[in-house]
CSV table of C-alpha atoms in Angstrom, one decimal:
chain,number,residue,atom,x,y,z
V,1,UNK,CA,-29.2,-117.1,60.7
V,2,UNK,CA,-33.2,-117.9,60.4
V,3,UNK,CA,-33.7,-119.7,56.7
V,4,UNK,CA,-36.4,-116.3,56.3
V,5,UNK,CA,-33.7,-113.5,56.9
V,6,UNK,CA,-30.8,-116.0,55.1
V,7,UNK,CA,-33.1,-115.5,51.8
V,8,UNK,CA,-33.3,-111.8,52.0
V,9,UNK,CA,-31.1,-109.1,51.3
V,10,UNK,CA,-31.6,-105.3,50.9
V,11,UNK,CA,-30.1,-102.5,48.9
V,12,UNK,CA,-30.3,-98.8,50.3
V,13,UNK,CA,-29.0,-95.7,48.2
V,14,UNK,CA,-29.5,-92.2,47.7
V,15,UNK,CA,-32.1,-93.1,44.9
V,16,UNK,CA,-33.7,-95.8,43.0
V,17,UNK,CA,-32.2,-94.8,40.2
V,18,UNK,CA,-28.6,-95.3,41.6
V,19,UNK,CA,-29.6,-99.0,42.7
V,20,UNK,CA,-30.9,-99.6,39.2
V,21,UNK,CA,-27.8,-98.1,37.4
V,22,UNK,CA,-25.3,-99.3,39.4
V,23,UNK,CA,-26.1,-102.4,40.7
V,24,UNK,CA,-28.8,-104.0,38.6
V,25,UNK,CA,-26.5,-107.1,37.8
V,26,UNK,CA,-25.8,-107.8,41.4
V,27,UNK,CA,-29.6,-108.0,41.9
V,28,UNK,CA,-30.7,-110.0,39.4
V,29,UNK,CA,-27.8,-112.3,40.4
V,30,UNK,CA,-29.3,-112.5,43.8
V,31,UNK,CA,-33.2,-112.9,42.4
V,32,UNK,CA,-31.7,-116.0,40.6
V,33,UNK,CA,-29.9,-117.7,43.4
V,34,UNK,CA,-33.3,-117.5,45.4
V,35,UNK,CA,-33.1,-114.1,47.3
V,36,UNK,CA,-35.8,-111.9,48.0
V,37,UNK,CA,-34.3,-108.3,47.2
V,38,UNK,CA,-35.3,-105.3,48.9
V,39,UNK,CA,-34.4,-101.7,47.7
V,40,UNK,CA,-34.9,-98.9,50.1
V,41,UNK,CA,-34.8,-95.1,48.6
V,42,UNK,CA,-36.4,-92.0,48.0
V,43,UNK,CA,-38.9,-92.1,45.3
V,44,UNK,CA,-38.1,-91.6,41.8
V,45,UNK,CA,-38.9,-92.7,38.2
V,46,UNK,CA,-36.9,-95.8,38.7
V,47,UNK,CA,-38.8,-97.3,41.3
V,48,UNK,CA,-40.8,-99.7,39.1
V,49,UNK,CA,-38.2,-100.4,37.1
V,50,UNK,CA,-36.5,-102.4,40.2
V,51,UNK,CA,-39.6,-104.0,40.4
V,52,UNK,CA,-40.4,-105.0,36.9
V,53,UNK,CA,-36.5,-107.2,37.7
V,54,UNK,CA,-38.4,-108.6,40.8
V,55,UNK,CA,-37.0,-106.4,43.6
V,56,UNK,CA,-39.5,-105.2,46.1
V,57,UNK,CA,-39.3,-101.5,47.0
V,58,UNK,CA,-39.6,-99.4,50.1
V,59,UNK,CA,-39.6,-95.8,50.3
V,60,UNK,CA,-38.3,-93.2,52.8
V,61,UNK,CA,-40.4,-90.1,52.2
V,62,UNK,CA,-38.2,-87.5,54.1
V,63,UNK,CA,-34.5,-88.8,53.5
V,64,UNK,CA,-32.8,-85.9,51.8
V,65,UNK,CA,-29.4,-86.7,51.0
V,66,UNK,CA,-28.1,-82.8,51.3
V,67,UNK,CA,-30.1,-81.9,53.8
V,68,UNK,CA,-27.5,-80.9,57.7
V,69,UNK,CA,-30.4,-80.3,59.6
V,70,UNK,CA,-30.0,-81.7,62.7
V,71,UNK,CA,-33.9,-82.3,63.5
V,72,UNK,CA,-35.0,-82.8,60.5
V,73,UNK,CA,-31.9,-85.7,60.0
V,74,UNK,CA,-32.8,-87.1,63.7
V,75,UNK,CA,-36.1,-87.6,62.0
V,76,UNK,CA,-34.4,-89.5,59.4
V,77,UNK,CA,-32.9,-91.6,61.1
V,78,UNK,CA,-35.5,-92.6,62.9
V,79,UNK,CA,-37.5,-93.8,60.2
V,80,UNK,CA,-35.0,-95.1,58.3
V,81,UNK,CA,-34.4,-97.3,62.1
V,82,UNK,CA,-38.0,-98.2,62.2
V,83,UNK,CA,-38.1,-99.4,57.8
V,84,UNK,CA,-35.1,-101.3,58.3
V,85,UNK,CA,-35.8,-103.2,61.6
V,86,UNK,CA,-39.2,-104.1,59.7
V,87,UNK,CA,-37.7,-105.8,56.8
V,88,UNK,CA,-36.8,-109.5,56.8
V,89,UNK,CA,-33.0,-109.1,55.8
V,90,UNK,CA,-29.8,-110.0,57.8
V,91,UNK,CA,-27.6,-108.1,55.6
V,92,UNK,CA,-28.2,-104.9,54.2
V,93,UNK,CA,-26.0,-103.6,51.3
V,94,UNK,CA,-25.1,-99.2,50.9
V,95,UNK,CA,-23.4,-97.6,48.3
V,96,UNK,CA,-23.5,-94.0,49.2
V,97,UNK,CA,-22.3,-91.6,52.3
V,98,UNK,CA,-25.8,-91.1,54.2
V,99,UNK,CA,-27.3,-95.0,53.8
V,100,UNK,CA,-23.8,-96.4,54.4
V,101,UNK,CA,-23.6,-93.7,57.9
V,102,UNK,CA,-27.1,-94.1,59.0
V,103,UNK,CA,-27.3,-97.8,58.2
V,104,UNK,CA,-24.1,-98.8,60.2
V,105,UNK,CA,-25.0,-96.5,63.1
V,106,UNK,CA,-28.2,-97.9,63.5
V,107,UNK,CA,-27.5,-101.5,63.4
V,108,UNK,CA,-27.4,-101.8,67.2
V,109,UNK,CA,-31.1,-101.1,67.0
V,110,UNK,CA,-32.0,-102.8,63.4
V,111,UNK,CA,-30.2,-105.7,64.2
V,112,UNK,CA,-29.0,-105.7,60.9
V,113,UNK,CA,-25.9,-106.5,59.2
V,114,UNK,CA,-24.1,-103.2,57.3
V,115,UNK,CA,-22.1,-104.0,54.2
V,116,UNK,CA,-20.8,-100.7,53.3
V,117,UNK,CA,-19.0,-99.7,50.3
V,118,UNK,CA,-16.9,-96.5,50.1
V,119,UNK,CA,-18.2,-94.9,46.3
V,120,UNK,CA,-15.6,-92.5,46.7
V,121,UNK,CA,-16.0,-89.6,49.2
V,122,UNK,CA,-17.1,-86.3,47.0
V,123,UNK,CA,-16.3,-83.4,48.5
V,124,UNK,CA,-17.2,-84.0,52.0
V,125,UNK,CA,-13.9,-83.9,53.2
V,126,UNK,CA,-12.2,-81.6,50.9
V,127,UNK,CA,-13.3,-78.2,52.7
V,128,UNK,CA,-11.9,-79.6,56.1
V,129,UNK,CA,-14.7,-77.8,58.1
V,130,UNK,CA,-17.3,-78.7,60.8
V,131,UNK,CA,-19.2,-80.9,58.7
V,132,UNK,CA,-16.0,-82.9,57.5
V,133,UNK,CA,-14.7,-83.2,60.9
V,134,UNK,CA,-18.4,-84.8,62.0
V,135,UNK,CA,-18.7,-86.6,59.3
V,136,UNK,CA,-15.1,-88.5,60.1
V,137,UNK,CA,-16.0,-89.1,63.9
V,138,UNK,CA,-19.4,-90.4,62.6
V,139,UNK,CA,-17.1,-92.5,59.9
V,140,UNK,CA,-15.3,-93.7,62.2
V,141,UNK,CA,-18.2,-95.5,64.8
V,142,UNK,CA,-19.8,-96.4,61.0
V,143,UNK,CA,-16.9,-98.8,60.2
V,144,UNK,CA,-16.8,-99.9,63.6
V,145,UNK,CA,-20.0,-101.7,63.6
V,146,UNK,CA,-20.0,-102.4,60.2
V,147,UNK,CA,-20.3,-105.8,58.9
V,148,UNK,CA,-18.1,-105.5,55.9
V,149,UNK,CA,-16.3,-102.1,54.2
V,150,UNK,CA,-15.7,-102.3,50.8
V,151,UNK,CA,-13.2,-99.5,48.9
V,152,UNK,CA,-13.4,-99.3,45.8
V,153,UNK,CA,-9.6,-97.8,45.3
V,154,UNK,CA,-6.5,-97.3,47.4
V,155,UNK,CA,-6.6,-93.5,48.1
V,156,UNK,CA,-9.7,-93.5,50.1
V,157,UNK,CA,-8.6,-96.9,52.2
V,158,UNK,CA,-5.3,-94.7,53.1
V,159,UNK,CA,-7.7,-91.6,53.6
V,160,UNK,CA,-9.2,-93.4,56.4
V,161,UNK,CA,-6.7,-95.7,57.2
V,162,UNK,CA,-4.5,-92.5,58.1
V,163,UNK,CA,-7.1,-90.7,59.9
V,164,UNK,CA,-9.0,-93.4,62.0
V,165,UNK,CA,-8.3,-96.8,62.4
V,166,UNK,CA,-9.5,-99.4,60.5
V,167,UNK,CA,-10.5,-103.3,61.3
V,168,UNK,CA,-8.4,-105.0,58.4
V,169,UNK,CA,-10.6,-108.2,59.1
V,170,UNK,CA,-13.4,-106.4,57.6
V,171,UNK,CA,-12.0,-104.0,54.7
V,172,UNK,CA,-12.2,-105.9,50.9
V,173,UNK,CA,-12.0,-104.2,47.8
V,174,UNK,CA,-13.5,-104.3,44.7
V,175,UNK,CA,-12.5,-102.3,41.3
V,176,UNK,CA,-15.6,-99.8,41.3
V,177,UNK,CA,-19.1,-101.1,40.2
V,178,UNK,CA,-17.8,-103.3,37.8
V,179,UNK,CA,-19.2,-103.0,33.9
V,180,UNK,CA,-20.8,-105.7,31.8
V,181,UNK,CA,-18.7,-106.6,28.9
V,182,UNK,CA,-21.2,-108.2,27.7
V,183,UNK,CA,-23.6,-106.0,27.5
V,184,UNK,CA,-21.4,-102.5,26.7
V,185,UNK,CA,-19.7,-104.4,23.4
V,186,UNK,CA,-17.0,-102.9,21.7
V,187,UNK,CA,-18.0,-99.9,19.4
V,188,UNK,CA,-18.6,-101.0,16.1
V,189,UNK,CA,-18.5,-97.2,14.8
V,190,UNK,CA,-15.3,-97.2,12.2
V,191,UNK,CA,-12.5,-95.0,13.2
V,192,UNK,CA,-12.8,-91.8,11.4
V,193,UNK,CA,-9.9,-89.0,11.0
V,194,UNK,CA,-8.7,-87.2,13.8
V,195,UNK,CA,-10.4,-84.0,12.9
V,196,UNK,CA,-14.0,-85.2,12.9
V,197,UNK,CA,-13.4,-87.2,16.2
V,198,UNK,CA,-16.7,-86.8,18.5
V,199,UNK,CA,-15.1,-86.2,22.8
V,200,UNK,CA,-18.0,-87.2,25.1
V,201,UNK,CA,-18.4,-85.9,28.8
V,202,UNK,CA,-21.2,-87.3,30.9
V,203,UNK,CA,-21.5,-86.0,34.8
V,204,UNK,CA,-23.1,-84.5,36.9
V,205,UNK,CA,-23.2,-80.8,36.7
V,206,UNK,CA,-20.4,-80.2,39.3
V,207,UNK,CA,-17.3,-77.9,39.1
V,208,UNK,CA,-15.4,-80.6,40.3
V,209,UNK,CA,-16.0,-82.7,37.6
V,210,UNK,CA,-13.9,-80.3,35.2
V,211,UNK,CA,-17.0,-79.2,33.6
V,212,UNK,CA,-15.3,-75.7,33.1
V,213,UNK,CA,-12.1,-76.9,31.9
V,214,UNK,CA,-13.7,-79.5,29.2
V,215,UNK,CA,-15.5,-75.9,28.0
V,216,UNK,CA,-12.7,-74.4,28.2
V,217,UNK,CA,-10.4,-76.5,26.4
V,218,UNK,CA,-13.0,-77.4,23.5
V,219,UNK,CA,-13.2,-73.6,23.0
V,220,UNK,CA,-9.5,-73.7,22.4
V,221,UNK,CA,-9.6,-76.6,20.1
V,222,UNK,CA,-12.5,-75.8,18.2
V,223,UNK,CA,-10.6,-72.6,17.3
V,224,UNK,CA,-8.2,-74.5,14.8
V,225,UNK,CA,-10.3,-77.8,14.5
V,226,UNK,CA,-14.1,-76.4,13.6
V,227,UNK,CA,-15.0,-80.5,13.0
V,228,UNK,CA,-14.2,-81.5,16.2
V,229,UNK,CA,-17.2,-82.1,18.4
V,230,UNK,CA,-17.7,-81.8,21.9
V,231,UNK,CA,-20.6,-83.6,23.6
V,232,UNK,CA,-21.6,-82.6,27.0
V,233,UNK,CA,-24.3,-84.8,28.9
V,234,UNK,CA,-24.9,-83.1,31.9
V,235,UNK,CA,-27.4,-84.2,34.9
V,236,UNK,CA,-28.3,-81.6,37.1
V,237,UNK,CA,-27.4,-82.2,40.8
V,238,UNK,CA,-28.2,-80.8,44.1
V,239,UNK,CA,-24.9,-79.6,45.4
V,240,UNK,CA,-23.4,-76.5,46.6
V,241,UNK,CA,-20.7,-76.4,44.0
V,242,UNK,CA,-23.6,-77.7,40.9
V,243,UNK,CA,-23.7,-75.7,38.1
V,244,UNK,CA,-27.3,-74.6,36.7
V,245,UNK,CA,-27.8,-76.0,33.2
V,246,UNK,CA,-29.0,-72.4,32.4
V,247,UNK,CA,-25.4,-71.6,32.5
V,248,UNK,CA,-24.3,-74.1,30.7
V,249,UNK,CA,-26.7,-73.7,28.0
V,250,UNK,CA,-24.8,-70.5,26.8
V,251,UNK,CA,-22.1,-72.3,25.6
V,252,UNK,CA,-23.7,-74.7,23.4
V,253,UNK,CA,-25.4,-71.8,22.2
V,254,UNK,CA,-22.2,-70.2,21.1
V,255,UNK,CA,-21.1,-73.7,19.6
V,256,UNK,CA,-18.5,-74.9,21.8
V,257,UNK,CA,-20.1,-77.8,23.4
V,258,UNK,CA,-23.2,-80.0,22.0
V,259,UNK,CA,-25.8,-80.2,25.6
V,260,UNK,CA,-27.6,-83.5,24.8
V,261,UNK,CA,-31.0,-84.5,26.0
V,262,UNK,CA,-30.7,-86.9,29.3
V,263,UNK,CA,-31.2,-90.3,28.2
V,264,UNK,CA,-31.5,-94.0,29.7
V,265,UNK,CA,-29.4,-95.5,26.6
V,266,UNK,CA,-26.1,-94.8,27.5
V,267,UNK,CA,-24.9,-97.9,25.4
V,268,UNK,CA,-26.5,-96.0,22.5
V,269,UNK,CA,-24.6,-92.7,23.1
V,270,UNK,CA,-21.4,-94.1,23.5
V,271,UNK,CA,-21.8,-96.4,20.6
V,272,UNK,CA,-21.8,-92.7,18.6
V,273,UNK,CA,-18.6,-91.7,20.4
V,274,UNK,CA,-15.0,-91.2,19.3
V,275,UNK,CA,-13.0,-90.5,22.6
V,276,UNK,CA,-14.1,-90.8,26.6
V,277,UNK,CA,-13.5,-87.4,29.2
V,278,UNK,CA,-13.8,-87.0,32.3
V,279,UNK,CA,-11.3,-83.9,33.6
V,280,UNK,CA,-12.4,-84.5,37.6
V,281,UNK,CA,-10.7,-83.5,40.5
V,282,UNK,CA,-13.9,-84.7,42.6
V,283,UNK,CA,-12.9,-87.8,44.8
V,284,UNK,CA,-14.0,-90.2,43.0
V,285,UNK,CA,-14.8,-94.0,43.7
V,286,UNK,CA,-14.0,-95.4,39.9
V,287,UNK,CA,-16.5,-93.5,38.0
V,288,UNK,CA,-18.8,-95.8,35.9
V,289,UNK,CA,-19.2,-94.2,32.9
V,290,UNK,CA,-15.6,-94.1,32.4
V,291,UNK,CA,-15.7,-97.9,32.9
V,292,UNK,CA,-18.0,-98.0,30.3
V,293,UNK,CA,-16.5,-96.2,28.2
V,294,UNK,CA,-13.4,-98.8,28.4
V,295,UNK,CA,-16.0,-101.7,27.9
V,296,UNK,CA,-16.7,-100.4,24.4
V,297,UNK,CA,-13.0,-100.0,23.2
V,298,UNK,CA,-12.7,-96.4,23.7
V,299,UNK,CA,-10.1,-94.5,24.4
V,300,UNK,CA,-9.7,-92.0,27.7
V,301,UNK,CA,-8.7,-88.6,28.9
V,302,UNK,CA,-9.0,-88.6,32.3
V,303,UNK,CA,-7.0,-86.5,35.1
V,304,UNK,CA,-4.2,-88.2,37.8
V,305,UNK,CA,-6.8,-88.0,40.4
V,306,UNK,CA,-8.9,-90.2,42.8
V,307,UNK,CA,-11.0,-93.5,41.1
V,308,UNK,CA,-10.1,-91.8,37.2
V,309,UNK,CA,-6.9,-92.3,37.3
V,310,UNK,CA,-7.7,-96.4,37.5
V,311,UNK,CA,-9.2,-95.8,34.3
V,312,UNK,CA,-6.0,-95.5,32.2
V,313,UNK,CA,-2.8,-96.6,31.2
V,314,UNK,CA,-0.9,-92.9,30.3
V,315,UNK,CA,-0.2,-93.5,26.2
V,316,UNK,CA,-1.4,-97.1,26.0
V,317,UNK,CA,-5.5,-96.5,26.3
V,318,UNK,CA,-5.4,-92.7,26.9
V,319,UNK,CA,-4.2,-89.7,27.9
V,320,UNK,CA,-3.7,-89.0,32.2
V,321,UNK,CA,-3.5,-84.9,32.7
V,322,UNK,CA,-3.4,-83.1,35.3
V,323,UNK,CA,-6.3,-81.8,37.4
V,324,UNK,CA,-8.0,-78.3,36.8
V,325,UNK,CA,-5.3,-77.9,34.1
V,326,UNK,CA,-6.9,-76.7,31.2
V,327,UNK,CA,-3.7,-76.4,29.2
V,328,UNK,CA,-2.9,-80.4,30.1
V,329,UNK,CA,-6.6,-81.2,28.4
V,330,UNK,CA,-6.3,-78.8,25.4
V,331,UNK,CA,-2.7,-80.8,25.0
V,332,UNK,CA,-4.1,-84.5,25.5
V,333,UNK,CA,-7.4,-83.2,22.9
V,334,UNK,CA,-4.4,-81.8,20.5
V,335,UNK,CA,-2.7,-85.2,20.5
V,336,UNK,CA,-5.4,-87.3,20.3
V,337,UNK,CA,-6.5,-85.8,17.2
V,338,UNK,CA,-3.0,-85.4,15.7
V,339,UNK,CA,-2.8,-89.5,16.9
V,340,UNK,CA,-2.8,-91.5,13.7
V,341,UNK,CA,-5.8,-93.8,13.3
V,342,UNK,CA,-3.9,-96.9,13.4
V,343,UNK,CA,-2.2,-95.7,16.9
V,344,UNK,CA,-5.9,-94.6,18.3
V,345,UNK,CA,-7.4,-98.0,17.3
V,346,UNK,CA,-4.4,-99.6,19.4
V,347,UNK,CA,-5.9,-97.8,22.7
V,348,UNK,CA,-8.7,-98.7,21.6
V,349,UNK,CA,-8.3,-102.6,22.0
V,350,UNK,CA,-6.3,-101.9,25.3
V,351,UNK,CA,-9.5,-100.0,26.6
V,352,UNK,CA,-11.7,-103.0,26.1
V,353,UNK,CA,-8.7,-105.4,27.4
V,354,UNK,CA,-8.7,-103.4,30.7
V,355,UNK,CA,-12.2,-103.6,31.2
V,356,UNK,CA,-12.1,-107.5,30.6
V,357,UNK,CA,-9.5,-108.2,32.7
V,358,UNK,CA,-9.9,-105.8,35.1
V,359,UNK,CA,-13.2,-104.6,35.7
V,360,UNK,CA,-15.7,-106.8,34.5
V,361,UNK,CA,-18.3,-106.7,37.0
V,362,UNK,CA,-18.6,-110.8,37.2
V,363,UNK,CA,-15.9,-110.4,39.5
V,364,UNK,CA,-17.5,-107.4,41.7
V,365,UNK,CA,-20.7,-109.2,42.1
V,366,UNK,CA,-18.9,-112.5,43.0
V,367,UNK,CA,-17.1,-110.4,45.8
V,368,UNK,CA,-20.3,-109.0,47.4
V,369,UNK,CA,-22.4,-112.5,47.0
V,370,UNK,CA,-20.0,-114.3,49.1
V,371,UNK,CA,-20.7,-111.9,51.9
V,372,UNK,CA,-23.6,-113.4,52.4
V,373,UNK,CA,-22.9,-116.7,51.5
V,374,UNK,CA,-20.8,-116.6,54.5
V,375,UNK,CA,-18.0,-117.2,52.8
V,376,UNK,CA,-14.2,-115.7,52.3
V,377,UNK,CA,-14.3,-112.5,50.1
V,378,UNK,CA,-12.9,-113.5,46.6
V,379,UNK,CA,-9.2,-112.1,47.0
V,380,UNK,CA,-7.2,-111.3,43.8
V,381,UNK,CA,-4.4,-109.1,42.8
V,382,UNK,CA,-5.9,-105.9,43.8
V,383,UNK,CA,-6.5,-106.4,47.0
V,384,UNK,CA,-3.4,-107.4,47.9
V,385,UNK,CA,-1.3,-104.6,46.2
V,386,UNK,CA,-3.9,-102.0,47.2
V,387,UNK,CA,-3.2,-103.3,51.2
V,388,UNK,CA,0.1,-104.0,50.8
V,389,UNK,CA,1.4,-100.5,48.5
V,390,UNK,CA,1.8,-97.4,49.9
């Protein structure tokens, strides 16, 4: 390793915004040990906001993260060969399914070093068509020359570990993005009576995140509980199975949801909030928000599905239902409000334990640093029930 490349380290995602959101800690972590940072993306809002930290940025014009056309990918691909080779980093970190393909396929001709990380796998391989059948063959030569593969929960290591096989001596794992305790404090909001609670979902405007049962379950609720308040922050998304905010916008017109205005303070909105949802049946990584949500003490309704399930402790910090059940939500809203205050403010502190002991990102930015540091991958409990359970 030349001293030059040693020092530098890159970041590639499907936007700036994602590598400020999600991994802003691990960078700064790596400006202060001495590293020059690179992140690599499409352009977006949050592009000098990575700088303002110190991270230098480089942007791919044409990448288009939804985008299966064949040309216009080989295009792609191409320049996203010729950025990379450019840059003076050894190892190059990706978060998301196109950087983490494209970067491990291409390292022959980079000469780079992929550290991939499996941020759960969306619905790529749920319809079990041509494009999921690609995309596993294309998985497969991906982890091959990979330098590392992170998971960030058990299902999708057995996913691949069933389908393709997988070089143990490079899989580690790491318990999602990690949150900062530190920063997302426990809510200092008082408890107030069941009836007046305030439920918060925050997605993307996917079907699969359970957007339509949350609606459809608040309706329900709302119908005997008229205090009760619903909060919906919903980012728009280009998918096939997105949901126009257009639509959406109906029902808080009709007073079963509340649509807020996107905003940058998440801390802020959940500081205001009662009780964390997310009904997905989208394959998940472990969804950030919901670790958030832990980190400031509140309680969870969350479905038995990939990465949410992680999030909670059936009873103890939350409520587990099952997926596209709207009856399963309606009951978990019914007995959350029903739950005596005292009982509520017991998940509460077992939300904010969790997210202390078991996803506090110190620990998910020590794993990836000693990647590059050239040294053994921190192992701890997870990782040796998640390889060692089935």
């Amino acid at each position: 390793m030349t001293s030059n490349m040693g020092r530098s380290v890159g970041f590639f995602s499907n936007t700036f915004w994602s590598i400020y959101n999600f991994r802003r800690s691990l960078i700064k972590q790596l400006i202060a040990e001495g590293y020059t940072v690179y992140a690599i993306s499409t352009n977006d809002k949050y592009r000098p906001l990575l700088e303002e930290i110190g991270c230098k940025t480089v942007v791919i014009k044409s990448f288009d993260v939804q985008s299966t056309a064949v040309l216009k990918e080989a295009r792609v691909i191409r320049q996203i060969t010729r950025t990379l080779r450019s840059l003076p980093c050894e190892y190059i970190y990706t978060f998301t399914i196109k950087p983490n393909l494209y970067t491990a396929l291409t390292t022959f001709l980079t000469g780079k070093k992929a550290i991939l990380t499996v941020n759960g796998l969306g619905n790529v391989f749920s319809e079990g068509n041509m494009i999921s059948r690609i995309s596993l063959k294309l998985f497969k030569l991906a982890f091959k020359r990979a330098h590392r593969v992170f998971f960030q929960n058990r299902d999708d290591y057995f996913f691949f570990k069933e389908k393709i096989s997988l070089d143990e001596n490079k899989v580690s794992f790491v318990r999602g993005s990690g949150v900062n305790t530190d920063e997302f404090v426990v809510s200092v909001k008082p408890s107030l009576p069941g009836d007046r609670l305030i439920f918060l979902l925050a997605c993307r405007l996917l079907k699969e995140k359970g957007v339509y049962e949350y609606i459809a379950a608040a309706r329900r609720i709302k119908a005997k509980y008229p205090d009760v308040q619903f909060w919906l922050l919903g980012m728009e998304a280009k998918n096939p199975s997105a949901i126009p905010l257009n639509e959406i916008k109906k029902y808080a017109d009709e007073g079963t949801i509340s649509l807020l205005e996107k905003t940058d303070n998440v801390n802020g909105l959940l500081e205001k909030t009662d009780v964390m949802v997310l009904p997905s049946f989208y394959n998940e990584g472990i969804p950030r928000i919901l670790l958030e949500g832990l980190s400031k003490g509140l309680p969870v309704i969350t479905t038995d599905s990939v990465g949410c399930r992680e999030t909670v402790i059936d009873e103890r910090n939350g409520y587990m239902i099952e997926p596209r059940n709207v009856d399963s939500l309606e009951n978990a809203f019914h007995r959350m409000i029903e739950l005596p205050v005292a009982e509520r403010d017991a998940m509460r502190r077992e939300s904010r334990r969790l997210a202390e002991a078991e996803f506090n990102e110190e620990k998910v930015i020590e794993h990836y640093i000693s990647i590059i540091r050239e040294a053994e991958p921190v192992i701890d409990q997870f990782t040796v029930n998640a390889v060692g359970a089935r």
